[in-house]
Coordinates of C-alpha atoms in Angstrom, one line a residue:
X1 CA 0.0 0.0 0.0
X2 CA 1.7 3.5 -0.6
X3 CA 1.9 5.5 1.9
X4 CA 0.7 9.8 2.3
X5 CA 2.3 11.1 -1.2
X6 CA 4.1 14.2 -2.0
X7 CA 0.8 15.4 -2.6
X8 CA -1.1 15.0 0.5
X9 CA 2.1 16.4 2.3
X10 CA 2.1 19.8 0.4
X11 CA -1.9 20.1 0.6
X12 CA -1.6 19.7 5.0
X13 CA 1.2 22.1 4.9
X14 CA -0.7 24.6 3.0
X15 CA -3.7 24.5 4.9
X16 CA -1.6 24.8 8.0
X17 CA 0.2 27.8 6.8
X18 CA -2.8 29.5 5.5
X19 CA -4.8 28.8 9.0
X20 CA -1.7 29.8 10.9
X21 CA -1.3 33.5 9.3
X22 CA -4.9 34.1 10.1
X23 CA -5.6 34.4 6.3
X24 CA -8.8 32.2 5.8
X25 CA -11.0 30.8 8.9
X26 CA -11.7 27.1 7.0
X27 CA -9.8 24.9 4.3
X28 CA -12.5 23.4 2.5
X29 CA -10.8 19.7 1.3
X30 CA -11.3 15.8 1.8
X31 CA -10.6 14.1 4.2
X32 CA -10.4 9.7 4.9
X33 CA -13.5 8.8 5.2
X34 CA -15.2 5.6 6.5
X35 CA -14.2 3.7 4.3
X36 CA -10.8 4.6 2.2
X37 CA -12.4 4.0 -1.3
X38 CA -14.8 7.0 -0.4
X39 CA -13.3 10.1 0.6
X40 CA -15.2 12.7 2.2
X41 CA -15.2 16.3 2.7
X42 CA -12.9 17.7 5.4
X43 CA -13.6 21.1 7.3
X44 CA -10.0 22.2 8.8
X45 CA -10.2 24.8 11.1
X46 CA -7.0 24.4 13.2
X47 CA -3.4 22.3 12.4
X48 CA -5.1 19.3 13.4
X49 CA -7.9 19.5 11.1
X50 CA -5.5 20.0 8.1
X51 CA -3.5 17.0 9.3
X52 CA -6.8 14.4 8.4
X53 CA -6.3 16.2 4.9
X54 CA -5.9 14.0 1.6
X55 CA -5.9 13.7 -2.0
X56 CA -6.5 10.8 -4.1
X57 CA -8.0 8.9 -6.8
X58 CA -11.2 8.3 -4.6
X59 CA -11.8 12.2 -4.0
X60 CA -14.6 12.7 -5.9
X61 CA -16.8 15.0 -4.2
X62 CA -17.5 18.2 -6.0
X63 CA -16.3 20.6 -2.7
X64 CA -18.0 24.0 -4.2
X65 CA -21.0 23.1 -3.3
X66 CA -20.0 24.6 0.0
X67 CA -19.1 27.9 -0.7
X68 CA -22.3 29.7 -1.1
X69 CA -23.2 28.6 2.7
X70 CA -19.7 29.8 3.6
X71 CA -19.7 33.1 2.1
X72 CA -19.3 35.3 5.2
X73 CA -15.6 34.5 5.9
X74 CA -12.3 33.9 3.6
X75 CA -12.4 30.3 3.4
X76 CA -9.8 28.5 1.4
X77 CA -10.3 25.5 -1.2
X78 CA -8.4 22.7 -2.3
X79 CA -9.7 22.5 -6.7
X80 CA -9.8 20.2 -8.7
X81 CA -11.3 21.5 -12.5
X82 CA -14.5 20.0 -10.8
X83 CA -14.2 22.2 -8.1
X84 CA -12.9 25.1 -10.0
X85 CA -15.7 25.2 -13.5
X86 CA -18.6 25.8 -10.6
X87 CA -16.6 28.1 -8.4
X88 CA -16.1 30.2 -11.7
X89 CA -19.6 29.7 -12.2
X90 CA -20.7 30.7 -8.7
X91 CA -18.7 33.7 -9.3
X92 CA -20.2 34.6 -12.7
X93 CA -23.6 34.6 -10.5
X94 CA -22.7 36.3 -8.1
X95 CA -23.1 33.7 -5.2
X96 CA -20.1 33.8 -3.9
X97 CA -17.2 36.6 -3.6
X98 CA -13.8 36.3 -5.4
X99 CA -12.5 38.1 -2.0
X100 CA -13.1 35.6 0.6
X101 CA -12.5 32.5 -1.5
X102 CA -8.9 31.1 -1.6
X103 CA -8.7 29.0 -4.6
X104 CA -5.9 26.0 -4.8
X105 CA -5.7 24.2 -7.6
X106 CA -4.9 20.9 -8.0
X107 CA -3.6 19.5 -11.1
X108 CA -6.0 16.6 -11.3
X109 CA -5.1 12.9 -12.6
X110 CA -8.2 11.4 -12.8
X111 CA -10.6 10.3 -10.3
X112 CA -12.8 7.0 -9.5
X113 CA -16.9 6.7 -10.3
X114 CA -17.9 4.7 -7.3
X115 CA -20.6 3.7 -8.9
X116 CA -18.5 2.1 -11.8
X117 CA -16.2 0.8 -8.8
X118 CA -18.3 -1.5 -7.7
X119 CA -19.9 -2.6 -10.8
X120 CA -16.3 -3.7 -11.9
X121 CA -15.5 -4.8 -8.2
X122 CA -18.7 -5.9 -6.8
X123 CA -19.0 -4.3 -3.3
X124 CA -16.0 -1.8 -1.6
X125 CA -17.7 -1.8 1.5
X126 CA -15.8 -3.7 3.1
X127 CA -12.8 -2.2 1.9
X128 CA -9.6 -1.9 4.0
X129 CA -7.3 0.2 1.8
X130 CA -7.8 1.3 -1.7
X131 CA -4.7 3.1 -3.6
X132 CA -4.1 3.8 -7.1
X133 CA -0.8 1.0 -8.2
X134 CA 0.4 2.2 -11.7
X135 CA -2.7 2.4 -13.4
X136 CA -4.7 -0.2 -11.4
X137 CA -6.6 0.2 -8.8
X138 CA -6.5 -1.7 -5.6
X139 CA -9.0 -2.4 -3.3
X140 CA -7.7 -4.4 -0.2
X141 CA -10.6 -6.3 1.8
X142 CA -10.8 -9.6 4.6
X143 CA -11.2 -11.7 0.8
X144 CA -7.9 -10.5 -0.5
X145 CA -7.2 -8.0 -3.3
X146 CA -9.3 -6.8 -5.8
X147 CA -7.4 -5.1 -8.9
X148 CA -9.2 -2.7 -11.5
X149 CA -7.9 -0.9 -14.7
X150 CA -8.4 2.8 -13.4
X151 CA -9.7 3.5 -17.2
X152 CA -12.2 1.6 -16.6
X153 CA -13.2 3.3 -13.9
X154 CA -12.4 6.7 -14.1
X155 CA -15.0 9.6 -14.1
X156 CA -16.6 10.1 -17.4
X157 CA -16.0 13.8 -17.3
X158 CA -12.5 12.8 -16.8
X159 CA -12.5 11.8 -20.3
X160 CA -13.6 15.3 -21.9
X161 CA -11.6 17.4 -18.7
X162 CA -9.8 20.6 -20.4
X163 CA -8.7 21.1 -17.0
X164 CA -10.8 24.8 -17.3
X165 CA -10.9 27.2 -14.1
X166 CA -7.6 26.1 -12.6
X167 CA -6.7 29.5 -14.5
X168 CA -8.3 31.3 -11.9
X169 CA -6.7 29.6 -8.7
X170 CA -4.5 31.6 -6.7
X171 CA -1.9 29.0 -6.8
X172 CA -1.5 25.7 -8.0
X173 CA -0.2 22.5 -6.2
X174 CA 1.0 18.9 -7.6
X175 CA 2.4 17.9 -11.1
X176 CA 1.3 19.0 -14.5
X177 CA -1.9 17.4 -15.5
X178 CA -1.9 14.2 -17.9
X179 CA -4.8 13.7 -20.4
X180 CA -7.1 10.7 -18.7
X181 CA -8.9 7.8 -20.8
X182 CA -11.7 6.4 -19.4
X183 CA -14.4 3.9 -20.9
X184 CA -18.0 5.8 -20.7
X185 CA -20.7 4.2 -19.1
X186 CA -23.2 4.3 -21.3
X187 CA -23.1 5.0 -25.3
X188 CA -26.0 6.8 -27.0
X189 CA -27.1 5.0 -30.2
X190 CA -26.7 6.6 -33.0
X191 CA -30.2 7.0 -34.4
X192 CA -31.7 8.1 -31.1
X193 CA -34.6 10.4 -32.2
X194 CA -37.4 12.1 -29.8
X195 CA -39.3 8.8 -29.1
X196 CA -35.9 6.6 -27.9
X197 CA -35.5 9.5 -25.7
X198 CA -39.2 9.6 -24.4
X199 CA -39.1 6.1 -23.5
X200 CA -35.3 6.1 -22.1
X201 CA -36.4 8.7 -19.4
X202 CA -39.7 7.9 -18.7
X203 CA -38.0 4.5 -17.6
X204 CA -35.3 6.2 -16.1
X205 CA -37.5 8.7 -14.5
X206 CA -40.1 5.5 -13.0
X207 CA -37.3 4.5 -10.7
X208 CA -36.5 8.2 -9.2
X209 CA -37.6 8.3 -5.3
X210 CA -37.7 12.1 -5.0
X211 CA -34.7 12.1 -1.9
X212 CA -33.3 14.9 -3.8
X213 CA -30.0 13.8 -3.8
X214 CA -29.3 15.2 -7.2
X215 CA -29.9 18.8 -6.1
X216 CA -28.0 18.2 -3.1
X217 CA -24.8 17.1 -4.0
X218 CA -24.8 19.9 -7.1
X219 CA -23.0 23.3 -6.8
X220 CA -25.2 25.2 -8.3
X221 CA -28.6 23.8 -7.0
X222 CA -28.1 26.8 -4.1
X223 CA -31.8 27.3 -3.7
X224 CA -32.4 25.1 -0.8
X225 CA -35.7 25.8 1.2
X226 CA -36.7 28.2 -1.5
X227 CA -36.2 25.2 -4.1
X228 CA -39.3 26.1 -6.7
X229 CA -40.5 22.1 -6.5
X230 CA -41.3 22.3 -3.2
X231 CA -42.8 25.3 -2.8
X232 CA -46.7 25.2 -2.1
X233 CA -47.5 28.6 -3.9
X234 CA -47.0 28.5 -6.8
X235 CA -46.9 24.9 -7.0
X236 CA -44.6 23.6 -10.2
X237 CA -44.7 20.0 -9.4
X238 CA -46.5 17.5 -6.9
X239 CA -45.5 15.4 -4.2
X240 CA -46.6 12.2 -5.4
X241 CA -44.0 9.8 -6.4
X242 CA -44.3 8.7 -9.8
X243 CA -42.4 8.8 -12.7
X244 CA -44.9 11.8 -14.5
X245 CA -44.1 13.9 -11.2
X246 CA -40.3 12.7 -11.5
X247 CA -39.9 14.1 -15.1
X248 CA -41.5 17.2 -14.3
X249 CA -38.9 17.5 -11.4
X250 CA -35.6 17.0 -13.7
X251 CA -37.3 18.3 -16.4
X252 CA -37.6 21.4 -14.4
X253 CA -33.8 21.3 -12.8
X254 CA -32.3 20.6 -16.1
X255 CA -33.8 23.8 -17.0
X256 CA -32.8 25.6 -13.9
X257 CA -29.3 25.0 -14.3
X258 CA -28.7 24.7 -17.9
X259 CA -25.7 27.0 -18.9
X260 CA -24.8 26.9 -15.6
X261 CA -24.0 23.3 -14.9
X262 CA -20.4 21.7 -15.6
X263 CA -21.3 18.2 -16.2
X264 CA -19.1 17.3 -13.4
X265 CA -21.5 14.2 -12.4
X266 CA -22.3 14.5 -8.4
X267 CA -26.0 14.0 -8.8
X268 CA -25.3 11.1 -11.0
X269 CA -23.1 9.5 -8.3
X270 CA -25.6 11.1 -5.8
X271 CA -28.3 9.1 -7.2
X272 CA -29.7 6.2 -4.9
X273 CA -30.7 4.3 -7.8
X274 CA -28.3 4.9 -10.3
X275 CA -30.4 7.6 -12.8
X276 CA -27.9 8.8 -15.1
X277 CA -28.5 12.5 -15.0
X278 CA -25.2 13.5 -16.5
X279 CA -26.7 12.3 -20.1
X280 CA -29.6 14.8 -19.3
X281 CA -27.9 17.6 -18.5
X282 CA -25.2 17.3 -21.3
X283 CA -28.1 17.3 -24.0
X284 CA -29.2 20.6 -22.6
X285 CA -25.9 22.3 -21.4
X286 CA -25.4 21.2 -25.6
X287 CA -28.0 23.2 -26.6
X288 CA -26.9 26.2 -24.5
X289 CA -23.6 26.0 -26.0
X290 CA -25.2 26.0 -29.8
X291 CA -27.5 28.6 -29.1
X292 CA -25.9 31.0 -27.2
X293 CA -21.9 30.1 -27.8
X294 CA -21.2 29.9 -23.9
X295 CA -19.0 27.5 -22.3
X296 CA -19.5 27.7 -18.2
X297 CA -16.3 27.7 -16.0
X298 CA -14.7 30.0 -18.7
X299 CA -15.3 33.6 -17.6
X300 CA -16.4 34.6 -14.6
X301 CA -17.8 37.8 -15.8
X302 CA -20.3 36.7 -17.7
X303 CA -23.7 35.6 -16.6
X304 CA -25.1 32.6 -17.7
X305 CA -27.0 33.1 -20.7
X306 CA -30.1 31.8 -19.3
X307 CA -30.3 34.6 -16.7
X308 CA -29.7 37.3 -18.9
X309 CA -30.9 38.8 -22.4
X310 CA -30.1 40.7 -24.9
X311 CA -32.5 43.4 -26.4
X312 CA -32.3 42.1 -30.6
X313 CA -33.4 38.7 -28.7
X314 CA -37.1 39.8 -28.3

């Protein structure tokens, strides 16, 4: 098993030195979680706090989902392009201040889907050390070993990552970024038309529980309690669980954050039973970038297009 990398070092000495001076009153990272294939996020607040810090192949929370409950202090955060597309994109909204975020980037390798994890491995819960070995991944259990090819389980928007916002870190930490292959989890035929969609989601769809895991988990789902689906006046969508409801609920949030979502998958790997939402929200962040020739994470001066018009668009 290896042991903390160059990395991790660097990462808990920053934080350290950035709590230390007084500069920032949190450092917003991951930390080892439960279990080691599942890294979660980590809150330091003292030189103790950024000890419990790491980075690796298993950190796959998207950590700006934070920031807009943390707006009233300098916080700092550790940013991968994940992280650093929505904080650009918080930014271009106005949700968050460039001032009292701290932004350090990390030159990401790649990072693990669980979700295709364990379809390749079976179950990691039981897992009792997981590391990245060359370019396998190991996950060490009480049944011995279990070895992966990490392209066949990195993230799918690993694949397509142009590493965009690390541009607008304050600093960067770890070694230039390599070009990641992954195999994609599901391919769309090529003579999908409206009606192979129709049925695709309304299948998908029957299966959603409402648990609103997807909103959640994204950063820029920041409505919370003033979230327009549950809202009683006016009322968008009902409570009743079925898959007519369901559609109207995505069908709505793809809306809501189209132009302003990355694609970076957390309410796919959010989702209890597996919906995957990141097809959805490509096919209308698509036709954002046709229409309006806006790619989000790329300035953060410009609004989305979505919230904004232009008078010769009437």
């Amino acid at each position: 098993m290896s042991g903390m990398s160059t990395l991790e070092e660097t990462i808990r000495q920053k934080a350290k030195e950035l709590l230390e001076k007084g500069e920032v009153t949190a450092v917003i990272g991951w930390g080892g979680g439960w279990n080691p294939a599942k890294a979660t996020p980590q809150f330091a607040r003292d030189a103790d706090g950024a000890e419990k810090l790491v980075f690796n192949p298993f950190c796959y929370n998207n950590l700006a989902v934070y920031l807009p409950r943390m707006k009233d202090s300098k916080v700092a955060i550790f940013a991968k392009p994940c992280e650093a597309g929505s904080i650009v994109a918080l930014l271009a909204e106005g949700k968050i201040s460039r001032d009292n975020v701290y932004i350090i980037g990390i030159a990401c390798q790649g990072i693990v889907d669980p979700v295709k994890l364990e379809k390749e491995a079976g179950s990691i819960d039981e897992a009792t050390a997981a590391y990245l070995e060359g370019d396998t991944i190991v996950i060490e259990g009480e049944g011995g070993a279990k070895r992966v090819r990490f392209t066949k389980v990195a993230m799918d928007a690993c694949a397509s990552c142009e590493q965009k916002g690390t541009s607008f870190a304050d600093e960067m930490v770890g070694d230039t970024a390599k070009p990641v292959t992954t195999e994609v989890s599901f391919e769309v035929p090529e003579d999908a038309d409206w009606a192979w969609w129709r049925e695709f989601w309304a299948k998908e769809f029957d299966r959603c529980i409402r648990c609103y895991a997807c909103r959640e988990s994204c950063p820029v789902c920041y409505c919370r309690d003033n979230c327009a689906v549950q809202s009683l006046r006016e009322r968008w969508t009902g409570s009743q669980v079925n898959p007519m409801e369901a559609l109207m609920f995505h069908a709505q949030r793809a809306m809501h954050v189209a132009g302003r979502c990355i694609e970076c998958g957390a309410c796919e790997r959010a989702c209890p039973v597996d919906i995957p939402l990141t097809l959805l929200h490509k096919q209308v962040g698509g036709a954002v970038r046709k229409l309006f020739n806006f790619e989000v994470g790329d300035k953060a001066d410009e609004r989305p297009p979505l919230e904004t018009f232009q008078k010769e668009e009437l």
